[in-house]
Amino acid sequence: PDIIGKTITVNSVTRQIVGVMPADFSFPTVDTRVWLPVKHTDSATVSEFIYTGVARLAQHATVQQAQAELTALLPRMADAFPQLESGGSTASWLAERKPKPAVLSLREELTNPIAHMLWLLTAAAGLVLLVAWANVVNLMLIRADGRQLELAVREALGAGRWRLASHFLGESVVLGAIAGVLALLLSHAAVRALVAFGPADIPRLAELGVGPTTVGFMALVTIAGVIICASVPTLRVAAEAFRVRRSGLSSRLHDGGRAASTGKSRQRLRASITVLQIAMALTVTVGSALLLRTAHRLSEVHPGFDSDEVTSLRILLPYARYGGAENVAFFARLTDMAGQLPSVRAAGLTGKLPLGAGWTGQQTFLVEGGGATPSLPVSVVGNGYFAAMRIPVLAGRDFRPLDQAQSSDIIIGQRAAATLFGDPNGLAAVGKRLTLAPDGPSYTIVGVVGDVRNQDLSVAPEALIYRPHVVPTDPKVEPEPRPSMVLVVRSSGPPGTLVSAVRKIVRELDPTLPVFDVATMNDVVRASTARLSLTLTLMTVAALITLLLGMIGLYGVMAYMVALRTREFGVRVALGADRRQIARWVALRALALTAGGVAAGFVLYYALAAPFLRAFLYGVTPTDPGTLVGATVVLVGTAALASWLPARRAARVDPALALRAE
């Protein structure tokens, strides 16, 4: 509180501190630390309609009502601001473009970019949980079958059926409590790792933690797991006790002493649970394999530039001390001095890094000999930028060193040449003129460069126009030089040494300016796919866990089946049966369960997972045959490995030991 009323200097402007926000307030981004008032102007001109506002709706008002009210309000902007900053009539522009306000709830604004990813990971986690529960149910059923003699003795001594069933409930409670505590510890470690190494573009990631809500949710999941895992064997035991009361305890004790096999209904139940496990394991495995294929395809996409040996650094000039001419002169001097460093091969400026954060302005041009173009993105760059990024100049030339003489020069991308002039090679575009609509200055196209993926590797290159970072010839209709620019440097030395040298240059030019957002272009490219990489990592972990649990379940069922039929196998061997036939029979039984799981898994995948995965994939479809076959082969191979040991054990049964129990 004692800081209220004191002053600080922000961008060379003295500001008085009028409030302090809570430490956990992070809006619009986690990195925001200072809030400044909107700068109002009495000018009769308005800039592009790219403003974003925050409003709290009136009581009982809806988002749709706010949308309708703002849509009706927008045409009245022409009365208050009759002229656009880029020239022309605001009313004409509104009538031609018909812009519409976009009203979203703040929750949607924050979560929409990652909603699909979160739902996908939630579904994968749910499948892992179901497979784990199914596994425990199966193993507890096997354990219940193995305790038939013990339960018969207890019942002979007077234990009721619900008393018998309570043993399984007690075991489930103990197992669930231990599992819940371990899961809580593992979740705490996993969340800390996610916060430390997760993508920076996930909103409110830094706020994640294991708190009361998480503990409560995990307690509910644990209780649900205990109930589910204990209910099936408990009901089985109760039903068996009821059946025995009708048939008599003596027969049960007699059968238990001879290690009789369980009934077909229980075997079918265990087999059905195993099939369900394999089905869910296949669904998660296919999803993980498709994301892996997507990551591989994206790694093969050429972004249009060479990111190796390139370092980027951002510098922001204060409005108060740097006007248009001073701005251009500073960045020109910075580029020139950075280019003279011994390890530097090329240096240039850009307002926005490809695949990096930020936005590019939109402008409308009139084509020489044609009509108006669609609104095209415009990137402000300096000479040396294309050389530093190794973006090829396909026709014409690069910008010359920054000076006023080139203010009418313009360079377009290959796709822009095809869009504007129908010339994919760009040769015919050089020398043509574009005029800023509706009656602004004209520019001469001096070069055509290769396309770059500006927003995302999975998004096709857009028709991009490049303008030099110069003082505008007509400030009334042309944007002023940007105060924040990124210096991109291609060098042969270590990035750390280069960054230190550039910081020294900036201090020589202006000791008050910071250098920030330092990153190599390889880091920028990796960051652009960080969200996909996180999703892929977590999906792969989920797939491995479900495969492991599914195969443990298959192994448990087959091993117990072999144990139940040990006497039968011994008799068969004693009568001359081929041991390989017995092993083959066990293996075929396991593969039959696997085949049923694969069939059910494809039904589950096509019904639920395939439509949802489509939003995450690039260069591969949800029904890609190679991926589906590969995931199936992995699953069947793992199942064969899980059934190998029970089959081997069945083939090695000693007839004498098996018959001795008689």
XYZ file of C-alpha atoms in Angstrom:
662
model
C 0.000 0.000 0.000
C 2.868 2.432 0.601
C 3.680 2.513 -3.116
C 0.405 4.259 -4.013
C 1.091 7.774 -5.312
C 4.717 7.134 -6.205
C 5.935 7.513 -9.783
C 7.772 5.244 -12.191
C 9.011 5.816 -15.725
C 7.358 3.637 -18.383
C 8.621 4.026 -21.941
C 10.211 7.365 -21.014
C 6.911 8.678 -19.626
C 6.443 9.406 -15.918
C 3.468 7.507 -14.537
C 1.831 7.756 -11.130
C 0.893 4.492 -9.435
C -2.801 4.621 -8.529
C -3.419 0.964 -7.684
C -1.822 -2.406 -6.972
C -3.418 -5.595 -8.235
C -3.356 -8.903 -6.308
C -0.360 -11.133 -6.941
C -2.514 -13.811 -8.581
C -4.178 -11.413 -11.040
C -2.904 -12.236 -14.528
C -4.773 -10.599 -17.381
C -4.655 -10.584 -20.303
C -1.529 -12.778 -20.008
C 0.491 -14.286 -17.181
C 3.407 -11.994 -18.036
C 1.379 -8.765 -17.637
C 2.725 -6.719 -14.712
C 1.758 -3.113 -15.527
C -1.575 -1.709 -16.746
C -1.768 1.667 -18.524
C -4.884 3.665 -19.391
C -6.123 3.614 -22.961
C -4.797 6.608 -24.859
C -7.781 8.574 -26.116
C -7.548 11.031 -28.981
C -9.709 13.852 -30.206
C -8.879 13.000 -33.808
C -11.753 12.454 -36.204
C -9.970 9.396 -37.679
C -10.165 5.779 -36.571
C -7.631 2.993 -37.038
C -8.369 -0.562 -38.182
C -11.269 -2.219 -36.370
C -9.109 -4.614 -34.371
C -9.938 -3.463 -30.863
C -10.632 -5.902 -28.059
C -12.684 -4.970 -25.010
C -13.890 -6.655 -21.840
C -17.413 -6.136 -20.514
C -19.493 -7.590 -17.731
C -22.997 -8.279 -18.980
C -25.994 -6.808 -17.228
C -28.096 -9.138 -15.124
C -30.006 -11.672 -17.252
C -28.336 -10.353 -20.436
C -26.956 -12.892 -22.915
C -23.987 -12.950 -25.236
C -26.371 -12.983 -28.198
C -28.036 -9.774 -26.998
C -24.679 -8.055 -26.629
C -23.737 -9.223 -30.128
C -26.927 -7.721 -31.580
C -26.496 -4.400 -29.755
C -22.877 -3.982 -30.875
C -23.793 -4.912 -34.451
C -26.381 -2.121 -34.464
C -23.906 0.295 -32.854
C -21.033 -0.254 -35.307
C -22.422 1.822 -38.269
C -22.724 4.823 -35.960
C -18.921 4.838 -35.615
C -18.807 6.678 -38.949
C -20.575 9.655 -37.336
C -17.904 10.021 -34.645
C -14.952 9.089 -36.889
C -15.755 9.981 -40.506
C -12.255 9.170 -41.822
C -9.945 6.158 -41.522
C -6.304 6.627 -40.544
C -5.312 4.839 -43.738
C -7.429 7.255 -45.771
C -10.937 7.058 -47.162
C -14.400 7.307 -45.701
C -15.260 5.249 -42.647
C -18.883 4.979 -43.807
C -17.812 3.659 -47.235
C -15.407 1.201 -45.673
C -18.082 -0.095 -43.286
C -20.608 -0.409 -46.124
C -18.103 -2.298 -48.305
C -16.511 -4.587 -45.720
C -19.536 -5.098 -43.458
C -17.457 -5.976 -40.376
C -19.196 -7.670 -37.490
C -18.255 -7.567 -33.822
C -17.345 -10.931 -32.301
C -18.706 -11.396 -28.791
C -17.404 -14.340 -26.796
C -17.531 -15.244 -23.159
C -14.180 -14.776 -21.461
C -14.112 -18.472 -20.639
C -14.479 -19.327 -24.337
C -11.825 -16.781 -25.282
C -9.330 -18.380 -22.887
C -10.171 -22.032 -23.453
C -11.215 -22.289 -27.122
C -7.634 -22.548 -28.457
C -6.890 -25.518 -26.210
C -10.362 -26.961 -25.606
C -9.924 -29.789 -28.120
C -6.575 -30.734 -26.628
C -7.972 -30.789 -23.086
C -10.965 -32.909 -24.098
C -8.708 -35.322 -25.968
C -6.428 -35.749 -22.965
C -9.453 -36.080 -20.671
C -10.860 -38.851 -22.875
C -7.489 -40.623 -22.914
C -7.221 -40.350 -19.128
C -10.755 -41.701 -18.793
C -9.919 -44.711 -20.956
C -6.779 -45.383 -18.911
C -8.881 -45.253 -15.732
C -11.474 -47.635 -17.186
C -8.782 -50.081 -18.293
C -7.229 -49.956 -14.826
C -10.596 -50.589 -13.167
C -11.340 -53.439 -15.563
C -7.957 -54.928 -14.801
C -8.533 -54.835 -11.056
C -12.050 -56.289 -11.466
C -10.637 -59.157 -13.516
C -7.846 -59.868 -11.077
C -10.236 -59.775 -8.115
C -12.569 -62.171 -9.906
C -9.651 -64.512 -10.420
C -8.736 -64.129 -6.770
C -12.320 -64.880 -5.740
C -12.348 -68.027 -7.865
C -9.057 -69.128 -6.344
C -10.524 -68.809 -2.830
C -13.530 -71.063 -3.408
C -12.325 -73.710 -0.952
C -11.527 -71.107 1.709
C -14.933 -69.511 1.268
C -16.634 -72.900 1.463
C -14.894 -73.663 4.749
C -15.862 -70.246 6.140
C -19.453 -70.803 5.117
C -19.424 -74.295 6.660
C -18.324 -72.688 9.904
C -21.330 -70.362 9.864
C -20.253 -67.243 7.902
C -23.091 -65.544 6.024
C -22.850 -64.621 2.344
C -22.619 -60.897 3.048
C -19.948 -61.582 5.650
C -18.013 -63.413 2.946
C -18.565 -60.608 0.478
C -17.301 -58.021 2.982
C -13.809 -59.543 2.743
C -13.568 -58.376 -0.887
C -14.923 -54.951 -0.037
C -12.340 -54.595 2.732
C -9.517 -55.567 0.380
C -10.765 -53.053 -2.189
C -10.852 -50.284 0.404
C -7.263 -50.987 1.470
C -6.030 -51.163 -2.132
C -7.988 -48.025 -3.073
C -6.641 -46.028 -0.133
C -3.035 -46.969 -0.931
C -3.568 -46.238 -4.626
C -5.210 -42.881 -3.851
C -2.291 -41.705 -1.714
C 0.267 -42.821 -4.315
C -1.760 -41.163 -7.091
C -1.872 -37.916 -5.139
C 1.919 -37.891 -4.786
C 2.434 -38.753 -8.465
C -0.089 -36.104 -9.545
C 1.718 -33.457 -7.525
C 5.021 -34.326 -9.220
C 3.382 -34.488 -12.669
C 1.683 -31.099 -12.279
C 4.926 -29.466 -11.162
C 6.680 -30.922 -14.215
C 3.865 -29.703 -16.483
C 4.052 -26.165 -15.088
C 7.843 -26.119 -15.437
C 8.120 -27.605 -18.927
C 4.680 -27.164 -20.477
C 3.951 -24.856 -23.431
C 3.845 -21.176 -22.542
C 0.724 -20.589 -24.665
C -1.538 -22.680 -22.418
C -3.610 -20.110 -20.499
C -3.247 -20.057 -16.700
C -0.781 -22.947 -16.775
C 1.270 -21.391 -13.981
C -1.757 -21.514 -11.688
C -2.067 -25.299 -11.820
C -1.524 -27.103 -8.553
C -2.793 -29.932 -6.396
C -5.256 -28.174 -4.116
C -8.442 -29.065 -2.235
C -10.414 -29.422 -5.472
C -7.925 -31.912 -6.868
C -7.809 -33.886 -3.620
C -11.608 -33.984 -3.497
C -11.860 -35.144 -7.101
C -9.260 -37.874 -6.557
C -11.104 -38.991 -3.431
C -14.318 -39.340 -5.456
C -12.468 -41.280 -8.170
C -10.939 -43.550 -5.515
C -14.317 -44.215 -3.904
C -15.862 -44.917 -7.315
C -13.000 -47.290 -8.112
C -13.432 -49.151 -4.825
C -17.171 -49.561 -5.411
C -16.760 -50.688 -9.024
C -13.847 -53.033 -8.400
C -15.437 -54.615 -5.342
C -19.022 -54.864 -6.553
C -18.499 -57.478 -9.268
C -16.590 -60.088 -7.166
C -18.817 -59.283 -4.169
C -21.988 -59.968 -6.143
C -20.377 -63.095 -7.549
C -19.557 -64.403 -4.086
C -23.051 -63.600 -2.827
C -24.632 -65.368 -5.809
C -22.351 -68.368 -5.351
C -23.242 -68.573 -1.672
C -26.932 -68.556 -2.567
C -26.415 -71.311 -5.144
C -24.487 -73.432 -2.663
C -27.199 -73.138 -0.046
C -29.518 -74.772 -2.549
C -27.109 -77.513 -3.614
C -25.440 -78.168 -0.254
C -22.032 -77.369 1.181
C -20.686 -80.887 0.881
C -20.570 -80.802 -2.904
C -18.790 -77.435 -2.834
C -16.178 -78.660 -0.338
C -15.707 -81.799 -2.406
C -15.295 -79.830 -5.654
C -13.048 -77.296 -3.992
C -10.770 -80.072 -2.781
C -10.415 -81.343 -6.322
C -9.648 -77.881 -7.687
C -12.596 -77.916 -10.053
C -12.685 -75.231 -12.655
C -15.043 -72.323 -12.421
C -18.302 -72.079 -14.298
C -18.610 -70.912 -17.860
C -20.509 -67.776 -16.878
C -17.570 -66.491 -14.816
C -15.135 -67.386 -17.576
C -17.257 -65.463 -20.059
C -17.364 -62.465 -17.723
C -13.578 -62.402 -17.371
C -13.175 -62.838 -21.121
C -15.599 -59.967 -21.794
C -13.698 -57.672 -19.438
C -10.418 -58.602 -21.164
C -11.932 -57.869 -24.581
C -13.080 -54.465 -23.298
C -9.574 -53.696 -22.013
C -8.016 -54.562 -25.366
C -10.629 -52.446 -27.181
C -9.854 -49.366 -25.115
C -6.112 -49.991 -25.422
C -6.476 -50.092 -29.215
C -8.410 -46.808 -29.250
C -5.732 -44.949 -27.273
C -2.916 -46.606 -29.259
C -4.410 -45.554 -32.597
C -4.843 -41.973 -31.367
C -1.257 -41.846 -30.159
C 0.018 -43.315 -33.431
C -1.915 -40.731 -35.479
C -0.501 -37.876 -33.413
C 2.971 -39.352 -33.887
C 2.413 -39.403 -37.639
C 1.199 -35.794 -37.463
C 4.315 -34.703 -35.563
C 6.474 -36.492 -38.132
C 4.654 -34.819 -41.018
C 5.023 -31.402 -39.411
C 8.747 -32.013 -38.894
C 9.017 -32.561 -42.658
C 7.216 -29.297 -43.487
C 9.592 -26.620 -44.703
C 8.548 -23.329 -43.083
C 9.943 -21.288 -45.961
C 13.057 -20.190 -44.070
C 16.168 -21.744 -42.559
C 16.003 -21.583 -38.765
C 19.515 -22.911 -38.088
C 22.065 -20.437 -36.675
C 19.464 -17.639 -36.411
C 18.903 -15.683 -33.192
C 16.097 -13.174 -32.640
C 16.015 -10.237 -30.214
C 13.217 -7.718 -29.695
C 13.735 -4.012 -28.930
C 10.994 -1.531 -28.011
C 11.476 2.199 -28.533
C 9.519 4.631 -26.306
C 7.049 6.831 -28.175
C 8.055 9.833 -26.077
C 11.646 9.945 -27.348
C 11.489 8.270 -30.752
C 9.395 9.756 -33.521
C 9.193 8.327 -37.025
C 12.587 9.536 -38.259
C 14.391 8.760 -34.983
C 12.793 5.307 -34.939
C 13.993 4.431 -38.438
C 17.468 5.870 -37.810
C 17.911 3.861 -34.586
C 16.973 0.514 -36.125
C 19.041 1.242 -39.248
C 22.078 1.922 -37.104
C 21.419 -1.161 -34.965
C 21.146 -3.410 -38.026
C 24.322 -1.976 -39.536
C 26.372 -2.406 -36.341
C 25.040 -5.929 -35.725
C 25.902 -6.898 -39.301
C 29.528 -5.852 -38.733
C 30.090 -8.300 -35.854
C 32.770 -10.880 -36.782
C 30.527 -13.951 -36.486
C 27.495 -12.405 -38.186
C 26.656 -13.395 -41.753
C 23.452 -11.370 -42.132
C 21.161 -9.231 -39.979
C 17.728 -7.755 -40.591
C 14.547 -6.447 -38.990
C 10.960 -7.664 -38.877
C 7.846 -6.591 -37.039
C 6.709 -10.208 -36.514
C 8.680 -13.422 -36.547
C 7.288 -16.248 -38.668
C 5.605 -18.807 -36.364
C 6.125 -16.368 -33.493
C 3.699 -14.384 -31.403
C 2.214 -11.118 -32.639
C 0.109 -10.029 -35.561
C 0.500 -8.457 -38.971
C -1.523 -5.487 -40.162
C -4.076 -5.814 -42.954
C -4.301 -3.403 -45.876
C -6.343 -3.200 -49.059
C -4.651 -2.327 -52.361
C -5.716 -1.439 -55.884
C -3.948 -3.531 -58.513
C -2.541 -1.768 -61.547
C -4.980 -2.375 -64.353
C -7.446 -4.167 -62.058
C -9.781 -3.682 -59.162
C -9.358 -3.760 -55.408
C -7.599 -6.703 -53.812
C -8.833 -8.545 -50.787
C -7.443 -7.330 -47.493
C -3.897 -8.751 -47.352
C -1.496 -9.106 -44.416
C 1.433 -6.692 -44.502
C 4.724 -7.396 -42.742
C 7.233 -4.607 -42.080
C 10.841 -5.746 -42.600
C 14.247 -4.228 -43.229
C 16.975 -4.952 -45.713
C 18.961 -8.036 -44.773
C 15.919 -9.792 -43.316
C 15.472 -12.182 -46.248
C 19.201 -12.988 -46.261
C 19.241 -13.592 -42.501
C 16.234 -15.928 -42.725
C 17.383 -17.403 -46.063
C 14.023 -16.666 -47.656
C 14.794 -16.948 -51.373
C 14.324 -13.939 -53.646
C 12.635 -15.525 -56.671
C 12.485 -12.446 -58.857
C 13.697 -8.854 -58.663
C 15.751 -7.721 -55.673
C 15.790 -7.219 -51.904
C 15.208 -3.876 -50.190
C 18.175 -1.532 -50.248
C 19.687 -0.160 -47.024
C 17.082 1.748 -45.042
C 16.558 5.209 -46.450
C 13.741 7.427 -47.560
C 14.334 6.697 -51.242
C 12.863 3.214 -50.983
C 9.624 4.235 -49.255
C 7.718 3.411 -52.441
C 9.298 -0.062 -52.812
C 7.325 -3.170 -51.942
C 8.048 -6.914 -52.028
C 5.403 -9.613 -52.280
C 5.369 -13.327 -51.590
C 4.961 -15.987 -54.257
C 1.378 -16.724 -53.272
C 0.558 -13.002 -53.364
C 1.958 -12.843 -56.912
C -0.320 -15.711 -57.896
C -3.312 -14.100 -56.163
C -2.827 -10.594 -57.536
C -1.431 -11.267 -61.012
C -2.035 -14.955 -61.693
C 1.723 -15.424 -61.894
C 2.949 -18.239 -59.570
C 6.587 -17.677 -60.614
C 6.467 -13.965 -59.818
C 8.439 -12.813 -62.832
C 5.552 -10.835 -64.283
C 4.834 -9.104 -60.961
C 8.148 -7.233 -60.753
C 7.660 -3.640 -61.784
C 3.892 -3.661 -61.302
C 2.305 -1.082 -59.006
C -0.082 -1.396 -56.068
C -2.029 1.578 -54.713
C -3.205 1.789 -51.125
C -7.007 1.802 -51.310
C -8.947 3.881 -51.828
C -6.693 6.773 -52.942
C -3.431 6.372 -51.041
C 0.181 6.285 -52.279
C 1.360 3.872 -54.961
C 4.125 1.304 -54.499
C 6.349 -0.460 -56.996
C 6.933 -4.211 -56.635
C 10.708 -4.613 -56.666
C 10.894 -8.289 -55.761
C 9.074 -11.562 -55.216
C 10.202 -13.894 -52.405
C 9.346 -17.420 -51.372
C 6.333 -18.067 -49.167
C 6.708 -18.664 -45.431
C 4.359 -20.277 -42.945
C 3.659 -17.240 -40.864
C 1.165 -18.497 -38.287
C 1.451 -22.270 -37.953
C 3.280 -25.133 -39.631
C -0.037 -26.840 -40.275
C -1.483 -23.761 -42.008
C -0.653 -23.094 -45.651
C 1.382 -19.951 -46.425
C -0.716 -16.832 -46.855
C -0.459 -14.164 -49.542
C 1.956 -11.828 -47.743
C 3.157 -8.329 -48.646
C 6.406 -6.880 -47.273
C 6.964 -3.171 -46.755
C 10.236 -1.532 -45.709
C 10.698 -0.032 -42.268
C 10.811 3.624 -43.351
C 9.202 6.958 -42.569
C 5.891 7.115 -44.468
C 5.579 9.615 -47.285
C 1.971 10.340 -46.288
C 1.547 9.929 -42.516
C -2.184 10.649 -42.819
C -2.890 7.379 -44.628
C 0.220 5.252 -43.989
C 1.079 3.660 -40.652
C 3.946 5.074 -38.639
C 7.132 2.989 -38.162
C 6.648 0.349 -35.534
C 8.288 1.090 -32.187
C 8.826 -2.616 -31.493
C 10.967 -4.557 -33.954
C 12.756 -7.901 -33.905
C 16.397 -8.097 -34.937
C 17.158 -11.446 -36.615
C 20.820 -12.355 -36.914
C 22.442 -15.286 -38.686
C 25.794 -16.026 -37.091
C 28.335 -18.810 -36.884
C 29.140 -18.335 -33.189
C 27.313 -19.411 -30.048
C 24.015 -17.576 -29.443
C 25.067 -16.453 -25.961
C 28.106 -14.595 -27.288
C 26.023 -12.971 -30.015
C 23.325 -11.819 -27.581
C 25.946 -10.228 -25.312
C 27.432 -8.378 -28.281
C 24.012 -7.100 -29.428
C 23.146 -5.954 -25.894
C 26.395 -4.010 -25.841
C 25.488 -2.328 -29.152
C 22.041 -1.377 -27.836
C 23.599 0.098 -24.683
C 25.927 2.184 -26.854
C 22.974 3.493 -28.853
C 20.647 4.012 -25.871
C 21.535 2.754 -22.360
C 17.889 2.872 -21.234
C 16.591 0.302 -23.747
C 16.198 -3.365 -22.798
C 16.673 -6.326 -25.130
C 14.030 -8.984 -24.509
C 12.272 -12.003 -26.037
C 15.652 -13.467 -26.938
C 15.320 -16.834 -28.695
C 16.842 -18.878 -31.456
C 14.625 -19.519 -34.462
C 14.857 -23.243 -33.736
C 13.291 -22.481 -30.357
C 10.547 -20.443 -32.066
C 9.771 -23.314 -34.445
C 9.679 -25.814 -31.582
C 7.457 -23.513 -29.529
C 4.974 -23.323 -32.414
C 4.421 -27.086 -32.096
C 4.827 -27.303 -28.306
C 1.119 -27.843 -27.702
C 1.053 -30.749 -30.145
C 4.238 -32.154 -28.602
C 2.676 -32.060 -25.136
C -0.480 -33.749 -26.398
C 1.604 -36.388 -28.183
C 3.707 -37.058 -25.084
C 0.707 -37.476 -22.796
C -1.174 -39.586 -25.353
C 1.871 -41.824 -25.793
C 2.127 -42.298 -22.036
C -1.595 -43.120 -21.922
C -1.205 -45.611 -24.789
C 1.722 -47.358 -23.091
C -0.184 -47.593 -19.809
C -3.326 -48.983 -21.441
C -1.274 -51.487 -23.445
C 0.535 -52.594 -20.306
C -2.661 -52.895 -18.265
C -4.503 -54.645 -21.084
C -1.741 -57.182 -21.495
C -1.541 -57.747 -17.736
C -5.264 -58.479 -17.813
C -4.871 -60.865 -20.757
C -1.944 -62.592 -19.089
C -3.865 -62.944 -15.819
C -6.883 -64.499 -17.513
C -4.803 -66.931 -19.560
C -2.532 -67.854 -16.655
C -5.508 -68.566 -14.438
C -7.198 -70.574 -17.184
C -4.059 -72.705 -17.472
C -3.955 -73.159 -13.679
C -7.607 -74.280 -13.642
C -7.066 -76.791 -16.449
C -3.737 -78.134 -15.251
C -5.341 -81.509 -14.371
C -6.994 -81.674 -17.803
C -3.731 -80.869 -19.564
C -1.956 -83.533 -17.467
C -4.505 -86.146 -18.485
C -4.176 -85.147 -22.135
C -0.394 -85.431 -21.989
C -0.630 -88.784 -20.185
C -2.897 -90.059 -22.971
C -0.367 -89.000 -25.614
C -1.400 -85.451 -26.549
C 1.237 -83.343 -28.276
C 2.521 -80.620 -25.953
C 2.767 -78.215 -28.888
C -0.926 -78.691 -29.567
C -1.733 -77.726 -25.986
C 0.447 -74.601 -26.239
C -1.139 -73.770 -29.581
C -4.612 -74.138 -28.083
C -3.790 -71.719 -25.251
C -2.215 -69.222 -27.666
C -5.188 -69.402 -30.035
C -7.537 -68.813 -27.107
C -5.596 -65.669 -26.194
C -5.515 -64.494 -29.815
C -9.287 -65.062 -30.064
C -9.769 -62.711 -27.114
C -7.390 -60.239 -28.767
C -9.278 -60.431 -32.059
C -12.535 -59.722 -30.238
C -10.882 -56.756 -28.508
C -9.510 -55.424 -31.797
C -12.949 -55.648 -33.442
C -14.615 -53.907 -30.501
C -11.790 -51.370 -30.418
C -12.333 -50.323 -34.029
C -16.047 -49.879 -33.379
C -15.228 -47.725 -30.338
C -12.596 -45.758 -32.257
C -14.760 -44.981 -35.290
C -17.769 -44.089 -33.157
C -16.076 -41.812 -30.615
C -12.409 -41.049 -31.242
C -12.054 -40.609 -35.024
C -14.306 -37.517 -35.396
C -12.630 -35.875 -32.420
C -9.063 -36.540 -33.589
C -9.584 -34.862 -36.954
C -8.914 -31.378 -35.513
C -5.409 -32.424 -34.350
C -4.149 -34.161 -37.475
C -2.021 -32.817 -40.305
C -1.057 -34.769 -43.407
C -2.872 -37.870 -42.182
C -6.537 -38.837 -41.856
C -8.219 -40.534 -38.878
C -8.733 -43.585 -41.106
C -5.143 -43.789 -42.346
C -4.701 -47.515 -43.218
C -0.994 -47.649 -42.388
C -1.522 -46.219 -38.903
C -4.480 -48.480 -38.157
C -2.595 -51.573 -39.322
C 0.530 -50.544 -37.404
C -1.381 -49.990 -34.152
C -3.150 -53.329 -34.599
C 0.144 -55.132 -35.193
C 1.623 -53.565 -32.049
C -1.412 -54.622 -30.020
C -1.519 -58.175 -31.398
C 2.239 -58.535 -30.930
C 1.967 -57.401 -27.333
C -0.947 -59.810 -26.767
C 1.069 -62.669 -28.264
C 3.901 -61.851 -25.880
C 1.482 -61.794 -22.926
C 0.034 -65.203 -23.876
C 3.388 -66.851 -24.554
C 4.239 -67.591 -20.921
C 0.859 -69.229 -20.053
C 1.027 -71.285 -23.256
C 4.563 -72.391 -22.420
C 3.481 -73.302 -18.887
C 0.546 -75.361 -20.224
C 2.845 -77.264 -22.581
C 5.247 -78.134 -19.754
C 2.645 -79.667 -17.392
C 3.993 -82.814 -15.657
C 1.277 -85.523 -15.867
C 2.401 -87.166 -12.623
C 2.150 -83.935 -10.633
C -1.140 -83.004 -12.274
C -2.767 -86.406 -11.534
C -1.382 -86.683 -8.004
C -4.062 -84.248 -6.849
C -6.661 -86.966 -7.566
